[in-house]
Amino acid sequence: VQLQASGGGLVQAGGSLRLSCAASGRLTSRYAVGWFRRAPGKEREFVAASNWNGANTGYTDSVKGRFTISLDSAKNTAYLQMNSLKPEDTAVYYCAAATAVPVSAYYSRKESYRYWGQGTQVTVSS
């Protein structure tokens, strides 16, 4: 499985961006998808995750109510809709996938994910 993240860019505070994560290769129904980010000088941190059909999702507190993770299984693509962006959201955003997991599972620990995309830069100006 290979993941390709896209959709990053430069946006003003209060603006929106939608990140995409396209998967090549076959994903079964037992997978989870996560989004992580790494700001300059910081560790990679969890942002959002979903089980394979979007029925179960989780978010880090700082993005709740602003970010939404969704999946389009027909397109093998996951999305991260980011609204009301803040300068502190500036980071490289990575998507990740875990396979052969319980159907309701999603994970916030980066160690739970085997497959990673290359990252896309999001810069929010004040």
PDB file of C-alpha atoms in Angstrom:
ATOM      1  CA  VAL A   1       0.000   0.000   0.000  1.00  0.00           C
ATOM      2  CA  GLN A   2       1.330   3.427  -0.936  1.00  0.00           C
ATOM      3  CA  LEU A   3      -0.151   6.687   0.298  1.00  0.00           C
ATOM      4  CA  GLN A   4       0.011  10.033  -1.468  1.00  0.00           C
ATOM      5  CA  ALA A   5      -0.909  13.121   0.544  1.00  0.00           C
ATOM      6  CA  SER A   6      -1.807  16.393  -1.149  1.00  0.00           C
ATOM      7  CA  GLY A   7      -3.730  19.607  -0.671  1.00  0.00           C
ATOM      8  CA  GLY A   8      -1.416  21.576   1.566  1.00  0.00           C
ATOM      9  CA  GLY A   9      -0.582  25.201   0.991  1.00  0.00           C
ATOM     10  CA  LEU A  10      -0.444  28.696   2.416  1.00  0.00           C
ATOM     11  CA  VAL A  11      -3.622  30.115   3.915  1.00  0.00           C
ATOM     12  CA  GLN A  12      -4.516  33.018   6.158  1.00  0.00           C
ATOM     13  CA  ALA A  13      -5.734  32.470   9.683  1.00  0.00           C
ATOM     14  CA  GLY A  14      -9.432  31.657   9.645  1.00  0.00           C
ATOM     15  CA  GLY A  15      -9.205  30.027   6.247  1.00  0.00           C
ATOM     16  CA  SER A  16      -9.749  26.438   5.162  1.00  0.00           C
ATOM     17  CA  LEU A  17      -7.895  23.675   3.401  1.00  0.00           C
ATOM     18  CA  ARG A  18      -8.784  20.120   2.486  1.00  0.00           C
ATOM     19  CA  LEU A  19      -6.048  17.523   2.528  1.00  0.00           C
ATOM     20  CA  SER A  20      -6.349  14.328   0.526  1.00  0.00           C
ATOM     21  CA  CYS A  21      -4.664  10.981   1.017  1.00  0.00           C
ATOM     22  CA  ALA A  22      -4.931   8.622  -1.940  1.00  0.00           C
ATOM     23  CA  ALA A  23      -4.075   4.981  -1.410  1.00  0.00           C
ATOM     24  CA  SER A  24      -2.761   2.745  -4.132  1.00  0.00           C
ATOM     25  CA  GLY A  25      -2.938  -0.953  -3.599  1.00  0.00           C
ATOM     26  CA  ARG A  26      -5.766  -2.918  -2.134  1.00  0.00           C
ATOM     27  CA  LEU A  27      -7.263  -1.896   1.181  1.00  0.00           C
ATOM     28  CA  THR A  28      -9.576  -4.430   2.769  1.00  0.00           C
ATOM     29  CA  SER A  29     -12.489  -3.417   4.965  1.00  0.00           C
ATOM     30  CA  ARG A  30     -10.302  -3.883   8.034  1.00  0.00           C
ATOM     31  CA  TYR A  31      -8.218  -0.735   7.990  1.00  0.00           C
ATOM     32  CA  ALA A  32      -7.854   2.524   9.865  1.00  0.00           C
ATOM     33  CA  VAL A  33      -6.629   5.885   8.617  1.00  0.00           C
ATOM     34  CA  GLY A  34      -4.950   8.606  10.605  1.00  0.00           C
ATOM     35  CA  TRP A  35      -3.636  12.109  10.092  1.00  0.00           C
ATOM     36  CA  PHE A  36      -0.609  13.345  11.995  1.00  0.00           C
ATOM     37  CA  ARG A  37       1.410  16.532  11.851  1.00  0.00           C
ATOM     38  CA  ARG A  38       4.872  17.722  12.761  1.00  0.00           C
ATOM     39  CA  ALA A  39       5.514  21.352  13.482  1.00  0.00           C
ATOM     40  CA  PRO A  40       9.069  22.746  13.335  1.00  0.00           C
ATOM     41  CA  GLY A  41      11.053  21.608  16.347  1.00  0.00           C
ATOM     42  CA  LYS A  42       8.293  19.344  17.613  1.00  0.00           C
ATOM     43  CA  GLU A  43       7.467  15.675  17.575  1.00  0.00           C
ATOM     44  CA  ARG A  44       4.965  14.205  15.171  1.00  0.00           C
ATOM     45  CA  GLU A  45       1.560  14.379  16.830  1.00  0.00           C
ATOM     46  CA  PHE A  46      -1.834  12.851  16.299  1.00  0.00           C
ATOM     47  CA  VAL A  47      -4.488  14.973  14.617  1.00  0.00           C
ATOM     48  CA  ALA A  48      -7.404  12.751  13.592  1.00  0.00           C
ATOM     49  CA  ALA A  49      -8.237   9.152  12.764  1.00  0.00           C
ATOM     50  CA  SER A  50     -11.091   7.046  11.478  1.00  0.00           C
ATOM     51  CA  ASN A  51     -12.036   3.445  11.127  1.00  0.00           C
ATOM     52  CA  TRP A  52     -12.604   2.178   7.580  1.00  0.00           C
ATOM     53  CA  ASN A  53     -16.167   3.438   7.107  1.00  0.00           C
ATOM     54  CA  GLY A  54     -16.055   6.651   9.123  1.00  0.00           C
ATOM     55  CA  ALA A  55     -18.361   5.345  11.825  1.00  0.00           C
ATOM     56  CA  ASN A  56     -15.711   5.838  14.487  1.00  0.00           C
ATOM     57  CA  THR A  57     -13.501   8.891  14.507  1.00  0.00           C
ATOM     58  CA  GLY A  58     -11.207  10.615  16.951  1.00  0.00           C
ATOM     59  CA  TYR A  59      -9.518  14.007  17.143  1.00  0.00           C
ATOM     60  CA  THR A  60      -6.939  15.683  19.233  1.00  0.00           C
ATOM     61  CA  ASP A  61      -8.500  18.323  21.451  1.00  0.00           C
ATOM     62  CA  SER A  62      -6.934  21.282  19.663  1.00  0.00           C
ATOM     63  CA  VAL A  63      -8.720  20.526  16.371  1.00  0.00           C
ATOM     64  CA  LYS A  64     -12.098  19.331  17.611  1.00  0.00           C
ATOM     65  CA  GLY A  65     -14.901  21.278  15.991  1.00  0.00           C
ATOM     66  CA  ARG A  66     -12.562  22.623  13.301  1.00  0.00           C
ATOM     67  CA  PHE A  67     -11.205  19.557  11.481  1.00  0.00           C
ATOM     68  CA  THR A  68     -13.153  16.668  10.002  1.00  0.00           C
ATOM     69  CA  ILE A  69     -11.786  13.371   8.763  1.00  0.00           C
ATOM     70  CA  SER A  70     -13.702  11.484   6.104  1.00  0.00           C
ATOM     71  CA  LEU A  71     -13.156   8.564   3.761  1.00  0.00           C
ATOM     72  CA  ASP A  72     -14.298   7.688   0.269  1.00  0.00           C
ATOM     73  CA  SER A  73     -13.783   3.951   0.021  1.00  0.00           C
ATOM     74  CA  ALA A  74     -14.757   3.902  -3.662  1.00  0.00           C
ATOM     75  CA  LYS A  75     -11.832   6.218  -4.398  1.00  0.00           C
ATOM     76  CA  ASN A  76      -9.515   4.736  -1.767  1.00  0.00           C
ATOM     77  CA  THR A  77      -9.054   8.276  -0.501  1.00  0.00           C
ATOM     78  CA  ALA A  78      -9.164   9.883   2.918  1.00  0.00           C
ATOM     79  CA  TYR A  79      -9.683  13.573   3.525  1.00  0.00           C
ATOM     80  CA  LEU A  80      -8.983  16.036   6.280  1.00  0.00           C
ATOM     81  CA  GLN A  81     -11.158  19.128   6.057  1.00  0.00           C
ATOM     82  CA  MET A  82      -9.541  21.891   8.062  1.00  0.00           C
ATOM     83  CA  ASN A  83     -11.577  24.982   8.892  1.00  0.00           C
ATOM     84  CA  SER A  84     -10.876  28.025  11.052  1.00  0.00           C
ATOM     85  CA  LEU A  85      -7.174  27.446  10.667  1.00  0.00           C
ATOM     86  CA  LYS A  86      -4.791  28.988  13.165  1.00  0.00           C
ATOM     87  CA  PRO A  87      -1.080  29.785  12.902  1.00  0.00           C
ATOM     88  CA  GLU A  88      -0.403  26.991  15.387  1.00  0.00           C
ATOM     89  CA  ASP A  89      -1.786  24.518  12.844  1.00  0.00           C
ATOM     90  CA  THR A  90       1.277  25.173  10.687  1.00  0.00           C
ATOM     91  CA  ALA A  91       3.039  21.849  10.163  1.00  0.00           C
ATOM     92  CA  VAL A  92       3.785  19.081   7.740  1.00  0.00           C
ATOM     93  CA  TYR A  93       0.741  16.840   7.672  1.00  0.00           C
ATOM     94  CA  TYR A  94       1.060  13.096   7.154  1.00  0.00           C
ATOM     95  CA  CYS A  95      -1.552  10.479   6.460  1.00  0.00           C
ATOM     96  CA  ALA A  96      -1.149   6.923   7.643  1.00  0.00           C
ATOM     97  CA  ALA A  97      -2.950   3.616   7.310  1.00  0.00           C
ATOM     98  CA  ALA A  98      -3.131   0.469   9.345  1.00  0.00           C
ATOM     99  CA  THR A  99      -4.492  -2.747   7.870  1.00  0.00           C
ATOM    100  CA  ALA A 100      -5.797  -6.012   9.279  1.00  0.00           C
ATOM    101  CA  VAL A 101      -7.334  -4.244  12.270  1.00  0.00           C
ATOM    102  CA  PRO A 102     -10.730  -4.664  13.950  1.00  0.00           C
ATOM    103  CA  VAL A 103     -13.454  -3.109  11.789  1.00  0.00           C
ATOM    104  CA  SER A 104     -14.359  -0.507  14.411  1.00  0.00           C
ATOM    105  CA  ALA A 105     -10.792   0.459  15.273  1.00  0.00           C
ATOM    106  CA  TYR A 106      -8.892   3.667  14.799  1.00  0.00           C
ATOM    107  CA  TYR A 107      -5.668   4.666  16.497  1.00  0.00           C
ATOM    108  CA  SER A 108      -4.046   7.794  17.844  1.00  0.00           C
ATOM    109  CA  ARG A 109      -0.585   6.300  18.325  1.00  0.00           C
ATOM    110  CA  LYS A 110       1.728   6.643  15.343  1.00  0.00           C
ATOM    111  CA  GLU A 111       3.267   3.282  16.203  1.00  0.00           C
ATOM    112  CA  SER A 112      -0.028   1.627  15.263  1.00  0.00           C
ATOM    113  CA  TYR A 113       0.340   2.615  11.606  1.00  0.00           C
ATOM    114  CA  ARG A 114       2.409   0.700   9.093  1.00  0.00           C
ATOM    115  CA  TYR A 115       1.936   2.811   5.967  1.00  0.00           C
ATOM    116  CA  TRP A 116       2.746   6.506   5.695  1.00  0.00           C
ATOM    117  CA  GLY A 117       2.394   9.185   3.060  1.00  0.00           C
ATOM    118  CA  GLN A 118       5.170  11.628   2.261  1.00  0.00           C
ATOM    119  CA  GLY A 119       3.651  14.658   3.985  1.00  0.00           C
ATOM    120  CA  THR A 120       2.170  17.908   2.750  1.00  0.00           C
ATOM    121  CA  GLN A 121       3.052  21.339   4.110  1.00  0.00           C
ATOM    122  CA  VAL A 122       0.342  23.498   5.647  1.00  0.00           C
ATOM    123  CA  THR A 123       1.282  27.078   6.519  1.00  0.00           C
ATOM    124  CA  VAL A 124      -1.174  29.393   8.238  1.00  0.00           C
ATOM    125  CA  SER A 125      -0.259  33.072   8.313  1.00  0.00           C
ATOM    126  CA  SER A 126      -1.510  35.439  10.993  1.00  0.00           C
TER     127      SER A 126
END
